[in-house]
Every structure is written in structure tokens, then in C-alpha cells.
């Protein structure tokens, strides 16, 4: 087992949000003829899979004119997938129309939700890694001792341009 790699593989995760409120309307200016849909809905996202691989790499930084190697956490692999999305509108006064439209666009809606989910998770992971790297930067020995490794055990971070 490599102590410089954190691998997380989540399978068969289900996300569910019941009874959320919504309002869909045209942008300004509104007239009395513009439709407004308001009501509640539920969404279920099934078979969500998340794969995340974080590696400890060595970066070289200049401090007081000297090049110093420091350990950093880097996202090496990230994948998100989802199998099925079920979205249902209720209490709109036009549920049957909206739900029929949803069925016709279910594949595209699933794709959009998957892309947005991936974008939000990767954004949060980068924020977390940034915070952890700031902490590690001021106390690299803590990470090295916890993992039982030395700087010689860590691969160099290579940035392609």
C-alpha cells in the first residue's frame, strides 16, 4: 500500500430531495400573458459513483533565496457518474404538462445534473486541498510523520505547459 495516495471509490450512492419549492418565470419585464410555474417537486439521483484520488507530491519553492522541497496534496483523478435521475413536479396546476416535458428531456437533464454535480464536488475538493496545503506548508513534518515517509519517498510534481 502506498502511503502517498488516498483513493476513494464510492458506488451506489442515492441522493434524494423531497418537497423543494420552485418558481419558473420569464426574465423581466413580465406581462400578464407570461407563464409562471410555481409549486414543489422531488428529485432522486440513483447509482451515483464518485472516484477520487489524491496524491502527495513534492514541490520546490523558493524561501529566503533557497530552493526548498515541500509536500503538497494534489488531485490526480476525479470521476463522477450517475445512472438515473427522477424529477417530478407537484402542485403547479400544470403538473402533467411539466412532467411530460421532463420525460422527453430526461437524458439531457441527467447529463446537466451530472456535469453540475461534478463541477461542485471538484470545486469543494480544490478548496479543501488548498486549505490543507496551507496547513501542511507551515508544518510539513506533521504530514510526513503521520504517513511514515520522508521527502525522498515522494515523487516530484510535474507541471506540463
Short mmCIF file of N, CA and C in Angstrom, two decimals:
data_model
loop_
_atom_site.label_atom_id
_atom_site.label_comp_id
_atom_site.label_asym_id
_atom_site.label_seq_id
_atom_site.Cartn_x
_atom_site.Cartn_y
_atom_site.Cartn_z
N UNK A 1 0.85 -1.19 0.00
CA UNK A 1 0.00 0.00 0.00
C UNK A 1 0.89 1.25 0.00
N UNK A 2 0.53 2.19 -0.83
CA UNK A 2 1.30 3.43 -0.98
C UNK A 2 0.75 4.50 -0.04
N UNK A 3 1.52 4.94 0.96
CA UNK A 3 1.01 5.94 1.90
C UNK A 3 0.90 7.34 1.31
N UNK A 4 1.39 7.53 0.07
CA UNK A 4 1.31 8.85 -0.55
C UNK A 4 0.07 9.01 -1.41
N UNK A 5 -0.82 8.01 -1.39
CA UNK A 5 -2.03 8.06 -2.22
C UNK A 5 -3.26 7.82 -1.35
N UNK A 6 -4.26 8.69 -1.51
CA UNK A 6 -5.57 8.49 -0.91
C UNK A 6 -6.53 8.20 -2.06
N UNK A 7 -7.15 7.02 -2.03
CA UNK A 7 -8.06 6.62 -3.09
C UNK A 7 -9.43 6.39 -2.48
N UNK A 8 -10.43 7.09 -3.00
CA UNK A 8 -11.80 6.98 -2.51
C UNK A 8 -12.67 6.59 -3.70
N UNK A 9 -13.41 5.48 -3.55
CA UNK A 9 -14.26 4.99 -4.62
C UNK A 9 -15.64 4.70 -4.03
N UNK A 10 -16.60 5.58 -4.31
CA UNK A 10 -17.96 5.46 -3.78
C UNK A 10 -18.85 4.95 -4.90
N UNK A 11 -19.65 3.94 -4.60
CA UNK A 11 -20.56 3.36 -5.60
C UNK A 11 -21.96 3.28 -5.01
N UNK A 12 -22.97 3.28 -5.86
CA UNK A 12 -24.38 3.08 -5.49
C UNK A 12 -24.90 4.09 -4.47
N UNK A 13 -24.47 5.30 -4.56
CA UNK A 13 -24.94 6.36 -3.68
C UNK A 13 -26.26 6.91 -4.24
N UNK A 14 -27.24 7.16 -3.36
CA UNK A 14 -28.51 7.74 -3.79
C UNK A 14 -28.69 9.08 -3.10
N UNK A 15 -29.03 10.09 -3.88
CA UNK A 15 -29.29 11.43 -3.37
C UNK A 15 -30.77 11.72 -3.56
N UNK A 16 -31.41 12.26 -2.53
CA UNK A 16 -32.85 12.49 -2.62
C UNK A 16 -33.20 13.82 -1.96
N UNK A 17 -34.02 14.59 -2.65
CA UNK A 17 -34.52 15.86 -2.13
C UNK A 17 -36.03 15.88 -2.36
N UNK A 18 -36.79 15.84 -1.27
CA UNK A 18 -38.25 15.80 -1.35
C UNK A 18 -38.83 17.17 -1.02
N UNK A 19 -39.93 17.48 -1.70
CA UNK A 19 -40.72 18.67 -1.39
C UNK A 19 -39.94 19.99 -1.41
N UNK A 20 -39.15 20.22 -2.46
CA UNK A 20 -38.49 21.51 -2.58
C UNK A 20 -39.41 22.47 -3.33
N UNK A 21 -39.34 23.74 -2.98
CA UNK A 21 -40.15 24.75 -3.65
C UNK A 21 -39.42 25.32 -4.86
N UNK A 22 -40.16 25.72 -5.88
CA UNK A 22 -39.55 26.33 -7.06
C UNK A 22 -40.52 27.33 -7.69
N UNK A 23 -39.95 28.20 -8.51
CA UNK A 23 -40.72 29.16 -9.29
C UNK A 23 -39.97 29.37 -10.60
N UNK A 24 -40.66 29.17 -11.71
CA UNK A 24 -40.07 29.37 -13.04
C UNK A 24 -40.85 30.47 -13.72
N UNK A 25 -40.13 31.53 -14.12
CA UNK A 25 -40.79 32.64 -14.81
C UNK A 25 -39.83 33.26 -15.81
N UNK A 26 -40.38 33.97 -16.74
CA UNK A 26 -39.60 34.68 -17.75
C UNK A 26 -38.82 35.81 -17.06
N UNK A 27 -37.69 36.17 -17.64
CA UNK A 27 -36.94 37.31 -17.12
C UNK A 27 -37.73 38.59 -17.28
N UNK A 28 -37.31 39.63 -16.68
CA UNK A 28 -38.02 40.91 -16.71
C UNK A 28 -38.04 41.47 -18.12
N UNK A 29 -38.98 42.22 -18.56
CA UNK A 29 -40.22 42.60 -17.91
C UNK A 29 -41.31 41.54 -18.12
N UNK A 30 -42.11 41.31 -17.11
CA UNK A 30 -43.21 40.36 -17.17
C UNK A 30 -44.49 41.06 -17.62
N UNK A 31 -45.31 40.32 -18.34
CA UNK A 31 -46.64 40.82 -18.69
C UNK A 31 -47.64 39.82 -18.11
N UNK A 32 -48.91 40.13 -18.14
CA UNK A 32 -49.91 39.23 -17.60
C UNK A 32 -50.05 37.96 -18.45
N UNK A 33 -49.48 37.97 -19.64
CA UNK A 33 -49.58 36.81 -20.53
C UNK A 33 -48.41 35.84 -20.39
N UNK A 34 -47.38 36.22 -19.64
CA UNK A 34 -46.21 35.36 -19.47
C UNK A 34 -46.50 34.28 -18.44
N UNK A 35 -46.20 33.01 -18.77
CA UNK A 35 -46.50 31.93 -17.83
C UNK A 35 -45.53 31.94 -16.64
N UNK A 36 -46.07 31.59 -15.49
CA UNK A 36 -45.27 31.42 -14.28
C UNK A 36 -45.66 30.06 -13.70
N UNK A 37 -44.68 29.21 -13.48
CA UNK A 37 -44.92 27.92 -12.86
C UNK A 37 -44.32 27.95 -11.47
N UNK A 38 -45.16 27.63 -10.50
CA UNK A 38 -44.73 27.65 -9.12
C UNK A 38 -45.29 26.41 -8.44
N UNK A 39 -44.52 25.80 -7.58
CA UNK A 39 -45.00 24.61 -6.89
C UNK A 39 -43.88 23.95 -6.11
N UNK A 40 -44.00 22.65 -5.97
CA UNK A 40 -42.94 21.91 -5.29
C UNK A 40 -42.59 20.71 -6.16
N UNK A 41 -41.53 20.05 -5.78
CA UNK A 41 -41.08 18.92 -6.56
C UNK A 41 -40.24 17.99 -5.72
N UNK A 42 -39.83 16.90 -6.33
CA UNK A 42 -38.90 15.97 -5.67
C UNK A 42 -37.92 15.49 -6.73
N UNK A 43 -36.73 15.18 -6.27
CA UNK A 43 -35.69 14.68 -7.17
C UNK A 43 -34.98 13.53 -6.48
N UNK A 44 -34.71 12.49 -7.26
CA UNK A 44 -33.94 11.34 -6.78
C UNK A 44 -32.85 11.07 -7.82
N UNK A 45 -31.63 11.01 -7.36
CA UNK A 45 -30.50 10.69 -8.22
C UNK A 45 -29.97 9.34 -7.74
N UNK A 46 -30.01 8.34 -8.61
CA UNK A 46 -29.66 6.97 -8.24
C UNK A 46 -28.33 6.53 -8.85
N UNK A 47 -27.71 5.60 -8.15
CA UNK A 47 -26.46 4.98 -8.60
C UNK A 47 -25.38 6.02 -8.91
N UNK A 48 -25.16 6.91 -7.98
CA UNK A 48 -24.10 7.90 -8.14
C UNK A 48 -22.78 7.22 -7.78
N UNK A 49 -21.77 7.44 -8.60
CA UNK A 49 -20.43 6.93 -8.31
C UNK A 49 -19.46 8.10 -8.31
N UNK A 50 -18.56 8.09 -7.33
CA UNK A 50 -17.54 9.13 -7.21
C UNK A 50 -16.20 8.45 -6.99
N UNK A 51 -15.25 8.76 -7.84
CA UNK A 51 -13.89 8.25 -7.70
C UNK A 51 -12.96 9.43 -7.51
N UNK A 52 -12.14 9.35 -6.47
CA UNK A 52 -11.27 10.46 -6.11
C UNK A 52 -9.91 9.89 -5.72
N UNK A 53 -8.86 10.43 -6.31
CA UNK A 53 -7.50 10.01 -5.98
C UNK A 53 -6.68 11.26 -5.68
N UNK A 54 -6.15 11.33 -4.47
CA UNK A 54 -5.31 12.46 -4.04
C UNK A 54 -3.92 11.90 -3.76
N UNK A 55 -2.92 12.55 -4.30
CA UNK A 55 -1.53 12.11 -4.11
C UNK A 55 -0.72 13.16 -3.38
N UNK A 56 0.26 12.70 -2.62
CA UNK A 56 1.24 13.60 -2.00
C UNK A 56 2.38 13.71 -3.00
N UNK A 57 2.68 14.93 -3.40
CA UNK A 57 3.76 15.19 -4.35
C UNK A 57 4.75 16.18 -3.73
N UNK A 58 5.91 16.26 -4.35
CA UNK A 58 6.95 17.18 -3.89
C UNK A 58 6.98 18.38 -4.82
N UNK A 59 6.87 19.57 -4.23
CA UNK A 59 7.02 20.81 -5.00
C UNK A 59 8.22 21.56 -4.47
N UNK A 60 8.84 22.28 -5.35
CA UNK A 60 10.00 23.09 -4.94
C UNK A 60 9.57 24.55 -4.92
N UNK A 61 9.84 25.19 -3.79
CA UNK A 61 9.53 26.61 -3.62
C UNK A 61 10.79 27.35 -3.19
N UNK A 62 10.82 28.64 -3.47
CA UNK A 62 11.95 29.46 -3.04
C UNK A 62 11.59 30.19 -1.77
N UNK A 63 12.42 30.00 -0.74
CA UNK A 63 12.24 30.68 0.54
C UNK A 63 13.59 31.24 0.97
N UNK A 64 13.60 32.52 1.19
CA UNK A 64 14.84 33.21 1.59
C UNK A 64 15.97 32.93 0.60
N UNK A 65 15.61 32.86 -0.69
CA UNK A 65 16.61 32.66 -1.74
C UNK A 65 17.05 31.22 -1.93
N UNK A 66 16.51 30.30 -1.13
CA UNK A 66 16.88 28.89 -1.25
C UNK A 66 15.71 28.07 -1.79
N UNK A 67 16.04 27.12 -2.65
CA UNK A 67 15.01 26.22 -3.16
C UNK A 67 14.75 25.14 -2.11
N UNK A 68 13.49 25.03 -1.70
CA UNK A 68 13.12 24.10 -0.64
C UNK A 68 12.01 23.18 -1.13
N UNK A 69 12.18 21.85 -0.96
CA UNK A 69 11.09 20.94 -1.33
C UNK A 69 10.03 20.90 -0.21
N UNK A 70 8.75 20.91 -0.62
CA UNK A 70 7.67 20.79 0.36
C UNK A 70 6.65 19.77 -0.16
N UNK A 71 5.99 19.05 0.75
CA UNK A 71 4.95 18.12 0.31
C UNK A 71 3.64 18.88 0.04
N UNK A 72 2.93 18.49 -1.00
CA UNK A 72 1.63 19.08 -1.32
C UNK A 72 0.66 17.97 -1.71
N UNK A 73 -0.61 18.19 -1.45
CA UNK A 73 -1.66 17.27 -1.85
C UNK A 73 -2.21 17.72 -3.20
N UNK A 74 -2.29 16.79 -4.15
CA UNK A 74 -2.78 17.13 -5.49
C UNK A 74 -3.85 16.13 -5.91
N UNK A 75 -4.88 16.64 -6.56
CA UNK A 75 -5.94 15.80 -7.10
C UNK A 75 -5.41 15.14 -8.37
N UNK A 76 -5.31 13.81 -8.36
CA UNK A 76 -4.76 13.08 -9.50
C UNK A 76 -5.84 12.48 -10.39
N UNK A 77 -6.99 12.14 -9.80
CA UNK A 77 -8.07 11.52 -10.58
C UNK A 77 -9.39 11.91 -9.94
N UNK A 78 -10.36 12.22 -10.81
CA UNK A 78 -11.68 12.58 -10.31
C UNK A 78 -12.72 12.21 -11.35
N UNK A 79 -13.69 11.39 -10.96
CA UNK A 79 -14.77 11.00 -11.87
C UNK A 79 -16.08 10.98 -11.11
N UNK A 80 -17.14 11.40 -11.77
CA UNK A 80 -18.49 11.34 -11.21
C UNK A 80 -19.39 10.75 -12.28
N UNK A 81 -20.24 9.85 -11.86
CA UNK A 81 -21.21 9.28 -12.78
C UNK A 81 -22.54 9.10 -12.07
N UNK A 82 -23.61 9.11 -12.81
CA UNK A 82 -24.91 8.80 -12.23
C UNK A 82 -25.72 8.07 -13.28
N UNK A 83 -26.50 7.12 -12.79
CA UNK A 83 -27.25 6.26 -13.71
C UNK A 83 -28.62 6.81 -14.03
N UNK A 84 -29.33 7.28 -13.00
CA UNK A 84 -30.72 7.64 -13.21
C UNK A 84 -31.08 8.87 -12.37
N UNK A 85 -31.86 9.73 -12.98
CA UNK A 85 -32.37 10.91 -12.30
C UNK A 85 -33.88 10.95 -12.48
N UNK A 86 -34.59 11.09 -11.39
CA UNK A 86 -36.05 11.20 -11.47
C UNK A 86 -36.44 12.53 -10.85
N UNK A 87 -37.06 13.37 -11.65
CA UNK A 87 -37.52 14.69 -11.22
C UNK A 87 -39.02 14.74 -11.45
N UNK A 88 -39.75 15.19 -10.43
CA UNK A 88 -41.20 15.25 -10.55
C UNK A 88 -41.71 16.56 -9.95
N UNK A 89 -42.57 17.24 -10.72
CA UNK A 89 -43.20 18.47 -10.23
C UNK A 89 -44.57 18.16 -9.65
N UNK A 90 -44.94 18.93 -8.61
CA UNK A 90 -46.25 18.75 -7.96
C UNK A 90 -46.81 20.13 -7.61
N UNK A 91 -48.11 20.20 -7.49
CA UNK A 91 -48.81 21.41 -7.03
C UNK A 91 -48.53 22.65 -7.87
N UNK A 92 -48.38 22.46 -9.20
CA UNK A 92 -48.10 23.60 -10.07
C UNK A 92 -49.35 24.07 -10.81
N UNK A 93 -50.35 23.20 -10.88
CA UNK A 93 -51.52 23.49 -11.68
C UNK A 93 -51.34 22.99 -13.11
N UNK A 94 -50.10 22.60 -13.44
CA UNK A 94 -49.83 22.07 -14.78
C UNK A 94 -48.83 20.92 -14.65
N UNK A 95 -48.99 20.13 -13.59
CA UNK A 95 -48.04 19.03 -13.33
C UNK A 95 -47.90 18.10 -14.53
N UNK A 96 -49.02 17.72 -15.12
CA UNK A 96 -48.99 16.75 -16.19
C UNK A 96 -48.20 17.25 -17.39
N UNK A 97 -48.26 18.55 -17.67
CA UNK A 97 -47.50 19.12 -18.80
C UNK A 97 -46.02 19.13 -18.46
N UNK A 98 -45.69 19.68 -17.30
CA UNK A 98 -44.28 19.79 -16.90
C UNK A 98 -43.62 18.41 -16.78
N UNK A 99 -44.32 17.45 -16.17
CA UNK A 99 -43.75 16.12 -16.00
C UNK A 99 -43.60 15.39 -17.34
N UNK A 100 -44.50 15.64 -18.28
CA UNK A 100 -44.37 15.06 -19.62
C UNK A 100 -43.17 15.64 -20.34
N UNK A 101 -42.96 16.95 -20.20
CA UNK A 101 -41.79 17.61 -20.80
C UNK A 101 -40.51 17.05 -20.20
N UNK A 102 -40.51 16.84 -18.87
CA UNK A 102 -39.33 16.28 -18.21
C UNK A 102 -38.97 14.92 -18.76
N UNK A 103 -39.96 14.07 -19.00
CA UNK A 103 -39.68 12.74 -19.54
C UNK A 103 -38.98 12.82 -20.88
N UNK A 104 -39.39 13.77 -21.70
CA UNK A 104 -38.78 13.93 -23.02
C UNK A 104 -37.33 14.42 -22.96
N UNK A 105 -37.00 15.13 -21.92
CA UNK A 105 -35.65 15.68 -21.78
C UNK A 105 -34.85 15.00 -20.67
N UNK A 106 -35.29 13.83 -20.21
CA UNK A 106 -34.65 13.19 -19.05
C UNK A 106 -33.17 12.91 -19.26
N UNK A 107 -32.80 12.47 -20.47
CA UNK A 107 -31.38 12.18 -20.74
C UNK A 107 -30.54 13.46 -20.63
N UNK A 108 -31.01 14.53 -21.23
CA UNK A 108 -30.27 15.79 -21.21
C UNK A 108 -30.21 16.36 -19.78
N UNK A 109 -31.32 16.28 -19.05
CA UNK A 109 -31.34 16.77 -17.66
C UNK A 109 -30.37 15.98 -16.81
N UNK A 110 -30.32 14.66 -17.00
CA UNK A 110 -29.37 13.81 -16.26
C UNK A 110 -27.94 14.24 -16.55
N UNK A 111 -27.64 14.50 -17.80
CA UNK A 111 -26.31 14.94 -18.21
C UNK A 111 -25.94 16.28 -17.55
N UNK A 112 -26.88 17.20 -17.53
CA UNK A 112 -26.64 18.52 -16.92
C UNK A 112 -26.42 18.39 -15.42
N UNK A 113 -27.25 17.57 -14.76
CA UNK A 113 -27.09 17.37 -13.31
C UNK A 113 -25.74 16.71 -13.02
N UNK A 114 -25.35 15.74 -13.83
CA UNK A 114 -24.05 15.08 -13.63
C UNK A 114 -22.91 16.07 -13.78
N UNK A 115 -22.95 16.91 -14.80
CA UNK A 115 -21.90 17.91 -15.01
C UNK A 115 -21.84 18.91 -13.86
N UNK A 116 -23.02 19.36 -13.41
CA UNK A 116 -23.06 20.31 -12.29
C UNK A 116 -22.58 19.68 -10.99
N UNK A 117 -22.96 18.43 -10.74
CA UNK A 117 -22.51 17.72 -9.55
C UNK A 117 -21.00 17.58 -9.56
N UNK A 118 -20.46 17.19 -10.70
CA UNK A 118 -19.00 17.04 -10.83
C UNK A 118 -18.30 18.38 -10.60
N UNK A 119 -18.82 19.43 -11.19
CA UNK A 119 -18.23 20.76 -11.05
C UNK A 119 -18.22 21.21 -9.59
N UNK A 120 -19.33 21.00 -8.88
CA UNK A 120 -19.41 21.43 -7.49
C UNK A 120 -18.51 20.61 -6.56
N UNK A 121 -18.46 19.29 -6.80
CA UNK A 121 -17.61 18.45 -5.96
C UNK A 121 -16.14 18.79 -6.18
N UNK A 122 -15.72 18.92 -7.43
CA UNK A 122 -14.31 19.22 -7.70
C UNK A 122 -13.94 20.60 -7.15
N UNK A 123 -14.86 21.54 -7.20
CA UNK A 123 -14.62 22.86 -6.63
C UNK A 123 -14.38 22.77 -5.12
N UNK A 124 -15.22 21.98 -4.43
CA UNK A 124 -15.07 21.81 -2.99
C UNK A 124 -13.78 21.05 -2.64
N UNK A 125 -13.43 20.06 -3.45
CA UNK A 125 -12.20 19.30 -3.22
C UNK A 125 -10.99 20.23 -3.36
N UNK A 126 -10.99 21.09 -4.38
CA UNK A 126 -9.86 22.01 -4.57
C UNK A 126 -9.76 23.01 -3.41
N UNK A 127 -10.89 23.48 -2.92
CA UNK A 127 -10.88 24.39 -1.76
C UNK A 127 -10.29 23.67 -0.56
N UNK A 128 -10.72 22.43 -0.32
CA UNK A 128 -10.21 21.64 0.80
C UNK A 128 -8.72 21.38 0.66
N UNK A 129 -8.27 21.00 -0.54
CA UNK A 129 -6.84 20.74 -0.74
C UNK A 129 -6.01 22.01 -0.55
N UNK A 130 -6.54 23.13 -0.99
CA UNK A 130 -5.85 24.41 -0.80
C UNK A 130 -5.67 24.71 0.69
N UNK A 131 -6.72 24.50 1.47
CA UNK A 131 -6.64 24.74 2.91
C UNK A 131 -5.67 23.77 3.58
N UNK A 132 -5.74 22.50 3.18
CA UNK A 132 -4.83 21.51 3.77
C UNK A 132 -3.38 21.80 3.38
N UNK A 133 -3.14 22.21 2.14
CA UNK A 133 -1.79 22.53 1.71
C UNK A 133 -1.24 23.74 2.45
N UNK A 134 -2.09 24.70 2.79
CA UNK A 134 -1.65 25.85 3.58
C UNK A 134 -1.20 25.39 4.96
N UNK A 135 -1.95 24.47 5.55
CA UNK A 135 -1.58 23.93 6.86
C UNK A 135 -0.29 23.11 6.77
N UNK A 136 -0.19 22.26 5.73
CA UNK A 136 1.00 21.42 5.54
C UNK A 136 2.23 22.29 5.28
N UNK A 137 2.05 23.39 4.55
CA UNK A 137 3.16 24.28 4.23
C UNK A 137 3.83 24.82 5.50
N UNK A 138 3.02 25.11 6.51
CA UNK A 138 3.59 25.65 7.74
C UNK A 138 4.09 24.56 8.69
N UNK A 139 3.68 23.30 8.45
CA UNK A 139 4.11 22.21 9.32
C UNK A 139 4.21 20.90 8.52
N UNK A 140 5.17 20.82 7.58
CA UNK A 140 5.26 19.64 6.72
C UNK A 140 5.63 18.36 7.48
N UNK A 141 6.36 18.49 8.58
CA UNK A 141 6.77 17.31 9.33
C UNK A 141 5.58 16.55 9.90
N UNK A 142 4.50 17.25 10.22
CA UNK A 142 3.31 16.60 10.76
C UNK A 142 2.76 15.59 9.75
N UNK A 143 2.63 15.98 8.49
CA UNK A 143 2.14 15.08 7.44
C UNK A 143 3.13 13.95 7.21
N UNK A 144 4.39 14.28 7.11
CA UNK A 144 5.42 13.28 6.82
C UNK A 144 5.48 12.22 7.92
N UNK A 145 5.41 12.65 9.17
CA UNK A 145 5.45 11.69 10.29
C UNK A 145 4.17 10.86 10.34
N UNK A 146 3.01 11.47 10.06
CA UNK A 146 1.74 10.74 10.09
C UNK A 146 1.72 9.65 9.02
N UNK A 147 2.33 9.92 7.85
CA UNK A 147 2.36 8.94 6.77
C UNK A 147 3.54 7.99 6.87
N UNK A 148 4.51 8.33 7.75
CA UNK A 148 5.69 7.48 7.90
C UNK A 148 6.60 7.52 6.69
N UNK A 149 6.73 8.70 6.07
CA UNK A 149 7.55 8.84 4.88
C UNK A 149 8.52 10.00 5.04
N UNK A 150 9.48 10.06 4.14
CA UNK A 150 10.41 11.18 4.09
C UNK A 150 10.25 11.88 2.74
N UNK A 151 10.88 12.99 2.59
CA UNK A 151 10.80 13.74 1.33
C UNK A 151 11.35 12.92 0.16
N UNK A 152 12.31 12.03 0.44
CA UNK A 152 12.88 11.17 -0.61
C UNK A 152 11.85 10.17 -1.15
N UNK A 153 10.83 9.85 -0.36
CA UNK A 153 9.80 8.89 -0.78
C UNK A 153 8.77 9.49 -1.73
N UNK A 154 8.74 10.81 -1.83
CA UNK A 154 7.69 11.50 -2.58
C UNK A 154 8.18 11.82 -3.99
N UNK A 155 7.29 11.55 -4.98
CA UNK A 155 7.60 11.88 -6.36
C UNK A 155 7.52 13.38 -6.59
N UNK A 156 8.30 13.86 -7.52
CA UNK A 156 8.30 15.26 -7.90
C UNK A 156 7.00 15.61 -8.63
N UNK A 157 6.44 16.76 -8.32
CA UNK A 157 5.26 17.25 -9.03
C UNK A 157 5.72 17.78 -10.38
N UNK A 158 5.11 17.28 -11.44
CA UNK A 158 5.48 17.72 -12.79
C UNK A 158 4.31 18.48 -13.38
N UNK A 159 4.56 19.70 -13.80
CA UNK A 159 3.53 20.55 -14.39
C UNK A 159 3.82 20.65 -15.88
N UNK A 160 2.86 20.25 -16.71
CA UNK A 160 3.01 20.36 -18.17
C UNK A 160 2.43 21.69 -18.62
N UNK A 161 3.13 22.32 -19.54
CA UNK A 161 2.68 23.61 -20.06
C UNK A 161 2.21 23.44 -21.48
#
